[in-house]
Short mmCIF file of C-alpha atoms in Angstrom, two decimals:
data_model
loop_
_atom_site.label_atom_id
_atom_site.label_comp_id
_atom_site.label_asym_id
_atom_site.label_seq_id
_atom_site.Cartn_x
_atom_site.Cartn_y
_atom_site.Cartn_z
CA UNK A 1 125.24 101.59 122.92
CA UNK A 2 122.23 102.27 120.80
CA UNK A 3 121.18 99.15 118.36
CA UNK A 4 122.18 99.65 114.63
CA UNK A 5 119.43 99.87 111.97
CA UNK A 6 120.77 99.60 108.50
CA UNK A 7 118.62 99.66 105.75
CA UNK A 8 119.97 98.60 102.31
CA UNK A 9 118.33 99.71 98.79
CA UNK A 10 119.33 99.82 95.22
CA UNK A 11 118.85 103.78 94.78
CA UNK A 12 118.84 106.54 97.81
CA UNK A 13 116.27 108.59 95.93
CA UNK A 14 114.17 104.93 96.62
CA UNK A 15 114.62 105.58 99.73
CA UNK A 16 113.49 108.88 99.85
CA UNK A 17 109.97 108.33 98.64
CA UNK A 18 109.48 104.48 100.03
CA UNK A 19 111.56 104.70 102.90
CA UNK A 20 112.39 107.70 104.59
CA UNK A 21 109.78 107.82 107.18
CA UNK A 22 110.56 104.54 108.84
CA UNK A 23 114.05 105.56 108.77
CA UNK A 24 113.25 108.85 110.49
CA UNK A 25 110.60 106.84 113.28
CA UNK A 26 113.49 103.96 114.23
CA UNK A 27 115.93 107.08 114.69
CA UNK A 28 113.31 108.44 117.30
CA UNK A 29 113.06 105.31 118.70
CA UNK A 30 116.70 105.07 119.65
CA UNK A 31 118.32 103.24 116.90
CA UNK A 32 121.17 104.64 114.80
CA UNK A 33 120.21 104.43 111.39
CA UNK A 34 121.93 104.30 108.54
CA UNK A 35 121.14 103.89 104.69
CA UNK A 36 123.65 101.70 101.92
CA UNK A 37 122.28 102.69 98.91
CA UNK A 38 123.03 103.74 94.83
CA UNK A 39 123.65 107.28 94.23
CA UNK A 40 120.42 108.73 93.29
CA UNK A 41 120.60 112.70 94.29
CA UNK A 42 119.21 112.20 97.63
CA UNK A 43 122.31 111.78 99.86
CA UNK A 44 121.55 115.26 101.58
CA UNK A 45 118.35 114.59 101.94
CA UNK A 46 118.45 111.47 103.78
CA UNK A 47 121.51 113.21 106.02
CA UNK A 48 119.65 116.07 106.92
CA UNK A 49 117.35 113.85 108.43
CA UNK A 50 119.96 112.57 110.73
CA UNK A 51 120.29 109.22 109.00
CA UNK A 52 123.99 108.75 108.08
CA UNK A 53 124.71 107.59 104.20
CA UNK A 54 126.61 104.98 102.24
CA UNK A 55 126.84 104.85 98.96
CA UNK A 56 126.76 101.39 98.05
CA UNK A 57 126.16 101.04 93.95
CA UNK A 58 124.31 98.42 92.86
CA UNK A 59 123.99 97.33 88.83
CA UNK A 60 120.32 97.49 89.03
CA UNK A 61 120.04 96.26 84.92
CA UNK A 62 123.32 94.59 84.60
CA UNK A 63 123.24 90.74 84.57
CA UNK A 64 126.96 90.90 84.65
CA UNK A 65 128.59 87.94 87.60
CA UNK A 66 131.72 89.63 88.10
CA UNK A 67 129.98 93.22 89.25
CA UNK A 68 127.42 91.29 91.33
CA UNK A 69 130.17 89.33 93.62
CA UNK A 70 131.88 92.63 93.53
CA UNK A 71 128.79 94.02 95.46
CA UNK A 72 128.22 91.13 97.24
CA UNK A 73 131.89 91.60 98.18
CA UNK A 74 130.99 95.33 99.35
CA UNK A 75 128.08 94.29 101.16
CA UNK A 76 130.19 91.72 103.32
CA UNK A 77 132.82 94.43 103.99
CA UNK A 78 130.19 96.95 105.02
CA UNK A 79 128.38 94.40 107.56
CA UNK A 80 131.30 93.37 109.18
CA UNK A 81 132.53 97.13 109.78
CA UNK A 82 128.95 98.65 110.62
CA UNK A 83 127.74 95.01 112.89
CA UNK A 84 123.93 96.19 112.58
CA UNK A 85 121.46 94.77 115.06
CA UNK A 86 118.99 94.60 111.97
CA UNK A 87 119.45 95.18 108.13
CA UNK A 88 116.45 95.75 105.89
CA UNK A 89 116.67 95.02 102.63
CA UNK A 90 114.28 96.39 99.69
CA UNK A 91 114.00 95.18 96.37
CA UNK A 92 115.66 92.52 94.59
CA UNK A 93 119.15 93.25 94.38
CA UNK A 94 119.94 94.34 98.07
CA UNK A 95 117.52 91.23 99.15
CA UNK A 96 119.31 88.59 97.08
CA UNK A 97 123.20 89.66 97.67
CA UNK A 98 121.97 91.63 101.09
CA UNK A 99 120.95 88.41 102.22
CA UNK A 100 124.26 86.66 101.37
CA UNK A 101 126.20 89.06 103.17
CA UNK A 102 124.22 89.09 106.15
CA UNK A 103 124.05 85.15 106.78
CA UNK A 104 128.20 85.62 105.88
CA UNK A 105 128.61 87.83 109.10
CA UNK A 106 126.16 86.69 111.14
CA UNK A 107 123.20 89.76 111.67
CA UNK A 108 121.38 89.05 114.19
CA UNK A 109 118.12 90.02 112.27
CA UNK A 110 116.98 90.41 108.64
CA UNK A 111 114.04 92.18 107.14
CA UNK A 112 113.61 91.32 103.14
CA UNK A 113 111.17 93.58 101.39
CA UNK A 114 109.43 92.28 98.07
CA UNK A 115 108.37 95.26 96.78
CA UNK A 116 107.58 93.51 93.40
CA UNK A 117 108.42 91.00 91.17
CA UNK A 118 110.72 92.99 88.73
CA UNK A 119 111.76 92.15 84.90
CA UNK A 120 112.53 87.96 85.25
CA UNK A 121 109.13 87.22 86.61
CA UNK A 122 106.95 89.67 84.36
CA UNK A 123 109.00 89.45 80.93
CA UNK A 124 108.02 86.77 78.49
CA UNK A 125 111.32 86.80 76.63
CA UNK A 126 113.41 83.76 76.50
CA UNK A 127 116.49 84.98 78.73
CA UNK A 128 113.60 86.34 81.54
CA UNK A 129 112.37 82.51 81.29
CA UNK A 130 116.17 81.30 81.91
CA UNK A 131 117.05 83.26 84.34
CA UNK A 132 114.13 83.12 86.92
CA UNK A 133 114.83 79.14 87.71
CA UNK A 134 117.86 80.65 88.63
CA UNK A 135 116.78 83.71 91.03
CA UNK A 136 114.19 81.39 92.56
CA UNK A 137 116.64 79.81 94.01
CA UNK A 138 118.71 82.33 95.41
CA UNK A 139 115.54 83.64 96.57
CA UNK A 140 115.15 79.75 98.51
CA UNK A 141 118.52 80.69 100.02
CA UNK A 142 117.93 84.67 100.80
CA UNK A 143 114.42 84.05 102.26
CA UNK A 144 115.29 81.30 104.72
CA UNK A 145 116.60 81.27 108.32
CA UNK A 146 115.02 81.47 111.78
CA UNK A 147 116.33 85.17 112.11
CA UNK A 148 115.04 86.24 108.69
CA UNK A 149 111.58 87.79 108.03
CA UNK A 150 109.46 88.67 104.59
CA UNK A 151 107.80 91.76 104.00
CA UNK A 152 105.20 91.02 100.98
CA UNK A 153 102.85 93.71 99.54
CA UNK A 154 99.79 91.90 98.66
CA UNK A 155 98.24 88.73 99.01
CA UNK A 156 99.28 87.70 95.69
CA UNK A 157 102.63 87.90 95.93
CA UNK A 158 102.68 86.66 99.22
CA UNK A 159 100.77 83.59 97.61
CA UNK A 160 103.31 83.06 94.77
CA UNK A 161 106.69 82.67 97.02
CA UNK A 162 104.68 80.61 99.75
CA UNK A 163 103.40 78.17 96.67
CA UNK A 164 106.69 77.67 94.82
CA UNK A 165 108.63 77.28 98.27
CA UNK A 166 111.01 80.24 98.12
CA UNK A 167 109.62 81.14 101.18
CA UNK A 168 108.02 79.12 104.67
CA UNK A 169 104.75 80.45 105.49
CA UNK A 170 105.60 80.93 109.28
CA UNK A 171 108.16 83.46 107.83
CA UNK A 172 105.84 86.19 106.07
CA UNK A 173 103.55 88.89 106.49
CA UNK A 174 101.89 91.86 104.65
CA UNK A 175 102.28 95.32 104.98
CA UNK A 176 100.46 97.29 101.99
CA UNK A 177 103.00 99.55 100.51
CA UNK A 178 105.20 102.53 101.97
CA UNK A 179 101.43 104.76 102.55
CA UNK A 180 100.93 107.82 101.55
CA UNK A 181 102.23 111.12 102.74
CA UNK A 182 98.85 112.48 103.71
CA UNK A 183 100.21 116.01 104.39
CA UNK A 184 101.71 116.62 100.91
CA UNK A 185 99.04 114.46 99.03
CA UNK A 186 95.60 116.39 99.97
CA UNK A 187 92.42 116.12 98.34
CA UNK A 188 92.69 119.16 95.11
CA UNK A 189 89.81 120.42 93.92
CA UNK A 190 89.12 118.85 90.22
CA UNK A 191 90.48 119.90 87.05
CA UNK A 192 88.30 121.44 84.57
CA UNK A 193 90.36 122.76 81.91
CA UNK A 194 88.67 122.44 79.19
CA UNK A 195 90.78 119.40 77.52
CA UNK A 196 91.47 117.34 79.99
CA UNK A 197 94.52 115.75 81.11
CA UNK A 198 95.16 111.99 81.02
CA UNK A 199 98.61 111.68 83.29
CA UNK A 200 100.57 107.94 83.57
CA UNK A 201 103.12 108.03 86.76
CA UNK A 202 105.55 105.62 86.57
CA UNK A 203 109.32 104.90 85.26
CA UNK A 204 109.24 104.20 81.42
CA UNK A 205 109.24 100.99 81.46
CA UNK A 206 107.15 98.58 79.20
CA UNK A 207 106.31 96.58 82.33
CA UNK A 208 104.25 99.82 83.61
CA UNK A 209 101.84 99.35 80.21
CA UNK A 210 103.20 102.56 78.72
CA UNK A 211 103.41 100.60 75.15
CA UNK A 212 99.33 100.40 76.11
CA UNK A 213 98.76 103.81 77.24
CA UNK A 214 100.69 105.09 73.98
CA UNK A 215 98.44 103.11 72.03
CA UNK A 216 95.39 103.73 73.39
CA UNK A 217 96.21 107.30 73.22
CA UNK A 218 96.10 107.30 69.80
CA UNK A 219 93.41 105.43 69.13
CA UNK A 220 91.27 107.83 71.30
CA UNK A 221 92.66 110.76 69.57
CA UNK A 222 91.61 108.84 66.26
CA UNK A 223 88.11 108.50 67.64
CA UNK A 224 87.48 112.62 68.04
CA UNK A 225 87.93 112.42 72.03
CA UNK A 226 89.84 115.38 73.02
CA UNK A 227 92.60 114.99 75.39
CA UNK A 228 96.32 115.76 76.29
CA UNK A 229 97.96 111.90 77.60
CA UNK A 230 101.40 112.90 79.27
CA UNK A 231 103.80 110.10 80.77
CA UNK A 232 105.59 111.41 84.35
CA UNK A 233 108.70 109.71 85.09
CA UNK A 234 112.31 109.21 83.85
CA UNK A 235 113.98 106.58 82.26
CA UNK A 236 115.49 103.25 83.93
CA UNK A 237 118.85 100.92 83.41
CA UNK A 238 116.21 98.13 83.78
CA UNK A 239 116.17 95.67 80.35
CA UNK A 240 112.28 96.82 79.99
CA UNK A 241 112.97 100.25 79.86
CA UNK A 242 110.96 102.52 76.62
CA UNK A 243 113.97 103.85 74.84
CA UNK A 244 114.64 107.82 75.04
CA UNK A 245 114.23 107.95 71.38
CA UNK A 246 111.12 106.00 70.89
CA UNK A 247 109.46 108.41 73.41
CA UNK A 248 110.70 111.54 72.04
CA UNK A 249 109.12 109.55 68.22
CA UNK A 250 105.92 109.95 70.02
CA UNK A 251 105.86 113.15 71.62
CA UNK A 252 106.85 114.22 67.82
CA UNK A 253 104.08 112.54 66.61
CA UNK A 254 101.45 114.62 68.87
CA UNK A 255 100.06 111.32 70.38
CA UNK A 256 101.76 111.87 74.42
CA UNK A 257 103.22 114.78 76.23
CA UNK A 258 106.18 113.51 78.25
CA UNK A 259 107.19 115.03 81.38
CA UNK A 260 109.88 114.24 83.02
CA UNK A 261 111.14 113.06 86.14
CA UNK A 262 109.22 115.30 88.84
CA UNK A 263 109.24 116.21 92.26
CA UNK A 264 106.52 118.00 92.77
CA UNK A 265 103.78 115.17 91.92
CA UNK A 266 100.94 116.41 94.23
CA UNK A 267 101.19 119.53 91.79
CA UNK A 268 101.32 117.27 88.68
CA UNK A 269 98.52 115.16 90.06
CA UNK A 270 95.99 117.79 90.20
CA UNK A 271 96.21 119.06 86.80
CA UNK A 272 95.35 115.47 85.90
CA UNK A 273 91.52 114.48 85.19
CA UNK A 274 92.25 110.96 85.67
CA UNK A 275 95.23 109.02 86.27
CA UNK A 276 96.13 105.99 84.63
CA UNK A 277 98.28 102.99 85.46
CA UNK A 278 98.17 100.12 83.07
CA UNK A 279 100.88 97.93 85.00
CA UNK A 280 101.44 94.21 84.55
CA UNK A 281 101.73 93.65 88.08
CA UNK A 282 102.56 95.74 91.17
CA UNK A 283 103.64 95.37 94.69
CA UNK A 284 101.44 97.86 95.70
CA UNK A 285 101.48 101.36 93.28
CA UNK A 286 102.24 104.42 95.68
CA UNK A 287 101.81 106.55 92.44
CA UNK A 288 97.99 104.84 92.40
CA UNK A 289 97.65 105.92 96.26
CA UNK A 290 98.68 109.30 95.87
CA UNK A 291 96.47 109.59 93.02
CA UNK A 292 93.32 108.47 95.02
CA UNK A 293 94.77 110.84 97.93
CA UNK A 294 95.03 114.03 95.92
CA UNK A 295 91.41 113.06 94.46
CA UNK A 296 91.43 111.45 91.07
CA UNK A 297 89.61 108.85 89.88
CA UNK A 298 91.89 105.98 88.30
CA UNK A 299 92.07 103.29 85.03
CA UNK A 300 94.67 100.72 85.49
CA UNK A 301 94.54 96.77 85.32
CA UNK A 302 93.06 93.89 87.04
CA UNK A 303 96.21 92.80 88.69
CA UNK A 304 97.83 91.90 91.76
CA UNK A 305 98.96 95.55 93.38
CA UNK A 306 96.77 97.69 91.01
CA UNK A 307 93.38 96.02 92.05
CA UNK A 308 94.36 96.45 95.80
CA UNK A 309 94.56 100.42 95.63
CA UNK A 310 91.83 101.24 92.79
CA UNK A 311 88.28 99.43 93.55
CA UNK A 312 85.13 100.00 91.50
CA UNK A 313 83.79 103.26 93.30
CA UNK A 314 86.79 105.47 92.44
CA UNK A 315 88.00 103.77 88.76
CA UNK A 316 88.44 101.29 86.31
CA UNK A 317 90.51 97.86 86.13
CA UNK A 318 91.05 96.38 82.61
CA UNK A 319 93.03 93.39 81.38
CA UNK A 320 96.49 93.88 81.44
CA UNK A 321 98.38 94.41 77.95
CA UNK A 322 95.25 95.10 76.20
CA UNK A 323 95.29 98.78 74.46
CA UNK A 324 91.76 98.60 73.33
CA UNK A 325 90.05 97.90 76.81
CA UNK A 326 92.33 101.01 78.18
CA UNK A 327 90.97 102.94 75.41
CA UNK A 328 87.55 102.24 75.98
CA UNK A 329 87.62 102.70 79.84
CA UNK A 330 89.34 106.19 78.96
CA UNK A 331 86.79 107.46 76.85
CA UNK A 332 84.12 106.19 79.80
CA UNK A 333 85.61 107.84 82.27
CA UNK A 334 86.35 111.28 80.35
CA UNK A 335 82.54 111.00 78.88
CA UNK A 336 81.02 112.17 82.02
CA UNK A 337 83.20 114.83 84.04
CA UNK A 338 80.31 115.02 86.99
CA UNK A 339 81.16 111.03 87.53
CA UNK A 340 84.44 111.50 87.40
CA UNK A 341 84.75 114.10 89.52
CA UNK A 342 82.33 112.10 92.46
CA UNK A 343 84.78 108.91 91.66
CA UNK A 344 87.70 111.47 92.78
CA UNK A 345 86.18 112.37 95.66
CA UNK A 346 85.23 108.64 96.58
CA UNK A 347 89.44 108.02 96.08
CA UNK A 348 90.10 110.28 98.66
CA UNK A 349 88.11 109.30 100.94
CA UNK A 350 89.30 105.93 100.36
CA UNK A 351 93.07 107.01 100.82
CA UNK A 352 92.54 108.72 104.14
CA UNK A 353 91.03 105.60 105.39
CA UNK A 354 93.45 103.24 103.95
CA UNK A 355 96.40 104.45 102.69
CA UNK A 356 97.94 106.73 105.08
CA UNK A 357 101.84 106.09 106.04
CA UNK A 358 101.21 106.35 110.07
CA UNK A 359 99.69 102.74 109.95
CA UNK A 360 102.66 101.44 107.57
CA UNK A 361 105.58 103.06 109.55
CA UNK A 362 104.15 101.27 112.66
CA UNK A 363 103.69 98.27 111.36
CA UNK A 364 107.32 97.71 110.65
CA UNK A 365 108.62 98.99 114.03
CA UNK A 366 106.40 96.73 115.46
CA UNK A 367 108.02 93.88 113.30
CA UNK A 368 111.67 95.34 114.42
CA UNK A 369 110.41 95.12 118.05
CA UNK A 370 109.36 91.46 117.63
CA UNK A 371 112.39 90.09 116.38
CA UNK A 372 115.02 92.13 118.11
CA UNK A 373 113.55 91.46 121.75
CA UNK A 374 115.98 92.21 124.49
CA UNK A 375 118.02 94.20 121.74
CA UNK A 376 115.17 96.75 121.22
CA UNK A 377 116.31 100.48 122.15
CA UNK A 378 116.25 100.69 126.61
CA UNK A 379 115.52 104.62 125.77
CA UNK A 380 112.96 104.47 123.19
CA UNK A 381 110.95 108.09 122.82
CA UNK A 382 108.57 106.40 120.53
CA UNK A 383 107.06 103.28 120.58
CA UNK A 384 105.05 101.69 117.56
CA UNK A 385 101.42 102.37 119.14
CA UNK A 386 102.60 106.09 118.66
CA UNK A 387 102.98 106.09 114.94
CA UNK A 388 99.14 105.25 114.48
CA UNK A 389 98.32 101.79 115.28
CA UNK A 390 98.96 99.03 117.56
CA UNK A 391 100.24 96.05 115.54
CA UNK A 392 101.11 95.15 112.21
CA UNK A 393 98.94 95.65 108.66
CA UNK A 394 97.78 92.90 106.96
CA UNK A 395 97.31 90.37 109.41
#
């Protein structure tokens, strides 16, 4: 009987662009694998790989108890029907009530993702600050265990749980990100339409800087520099979501172009002339690393995540929340297209080297091998030296 693999995240479309690949390697490597996840549009997707689905929602912006036990509720019920060998959990929800369930049913072995902080760390409203003594201690409870290990993205975060205890040291390690799909994201050649394009990918959310990028936007426009600024990405039930209207106020205005929710963002990429990310902190930005990887040069801030993809040969880092450094670095980088264009070229090499998803997908069979043992697949047609590197990232 082949070992169970279930992986457990808050949206299946997630799991689509974060996700899949490691899904699709531990399926080679004789595990069955199956995906609980919210209903995102990418069921068929993720079946057509030979995964098998559950939809499992999850309340990703509700704070309300009696919908969270009712998914923690779910999540028991599904454990103790499916008995995985190992469950991985990504992102905040599925790690916090995953974790529950799993130590309620007794999985063998548990894989927590922190992908990034989310809303109650980053916010600096009042009901943020109440509720994050709170999740650090479910987080106490969900990170602990001797079968139980913690995936962090950078050193920072990694830093942070270690330091305030959620987390024993002997219990971590880093893995940079879900890497880049280096056969979609090639290197394009650079855009030179005439007025350039200014592109933020990301989810509307405040917590992504798009209040900054809006700003700046007009403040460069009010300065004579010629430019189109367009935000990529859809909305979000998270509490730090930009509401519809207020974007559609601005794209009224003239001051940003918006998008949409895409699919096709190695196409959108390259009819960017620089890509900007003014986050307040990241895990690790895969929208920065596909960036570098199609060639563009990059602004975003000086922050944990952002300042681990975008270094000073192929962009800019600014403070965080601060429109008029964004501004300024903007109008830098757009005053000299030759620079820009060499800083684009200097991203992709840097992507190739560092950001490729080969080295990421091995890393974390290599972490299922180590704590599953005896339990790891007899028949295995791939092992994790196949998938591009011997060992884990990070260490």
């Amino acid at each position: 009987m082949r070992p169970k693999l279930l992986f457990v995240v808050n949206e299946d479309a997630f799991f689509v662009s974060h996700r899949l690949e490691i899904g699709t390697a531990a399926r080679d490597a004789g595990f069955d694998v199956v995906v609980a996840a919210g209903p995102g549009g990418a069921r068929s997707s993720i079946e057509s790989h030979g995964l098998r689905t559950v939809e499992l929602p999850f309340d990703r912006g509700g704070r309300s108890p009696t919908r969270d036990a009712r998914t923690v509720a779910r999540l028991v019920e599904l454990y103790a029907r499916e008995r995985p060998t190992l469950v991985h959990h990504v992102t905040i929800k599925p790690v916090l009530y995953g974790s529950i369930a799993a130590k309620l049913t007794g999985v063998r072995a548990v894989v927590n993702a922190i992908s990034g902080l989310g809303f109650v760390f980053l916010s600096k409203r009042l009901s943020a600050r109440v509720l994050r003594g709170g999740v650090e201690s479910a987080y106490r409870v969900a990170l602990s265990g001797p079968r139980v290990r913690v995936v962090f993205q950078n050193a920072d975060d990694e830093a942070l749980f270690v330091s305030r205890g959620l987390v024993d040291a002997d219990r971590v390690l880093r893995i940079p990100g879900s890497g880049v799909d280096l056969a979609r994201f090639t290197e394009r050649p650079p855009d030179r339409a005439e007025t350039p394009v200014v592109l933020l990918p990301a989810r509307l959310l405040w917590d992504k800087g798009v209040g900054e990028f809006v700003d700046a936007a007009r403040s460069l426009r009010a300065r004579g520099v010629r430019a189109r600024f367009a935000l990529v990405g859809g909305g979000s039930t998270n509490p730090a979501s930009v509401p519809p209207a207020r974007v559609r106020r601005w794209v009224d205005d003239g001051v940003i172009e918006a998008w949409g929710h895409r699919t096709d963002m190695p196409e959108v990429l390259a009819q960017a002339s620089l890509v900007v990310l003014p986050s307040y902190r990241e895990g690790f930005p895969l929208a920065l690393a596909e960036a570098c990887a199609v060639g563009r040069a990059c602004v975003t801030t000086d922050v944990p995540g952002c300042r681990d993809v975008v270094d000073d040969a192929c962009g800019w880092r600014v403070p965080a929340r601060d429109a008029s450094a964004l501004a300024d670095a903007i109008a830098d980088a757009l005053s000299d297209r030759t620079r820009l264009e060499e800083m684009g070229r200097r991203a992709a090499q840097r992507a190739r080297e560092r950001f490729g998803r080969g080295a990421i997908v091995a890393s974390h069979l290599a972490l299922y091998r180590e704590m599953l043992g005896d339990a790891w697949p007899r028949v295995a047609s791939v092992s994790p030296r196949e998938h591009g590197v011997a060992g884990r990232v990070g260490e």
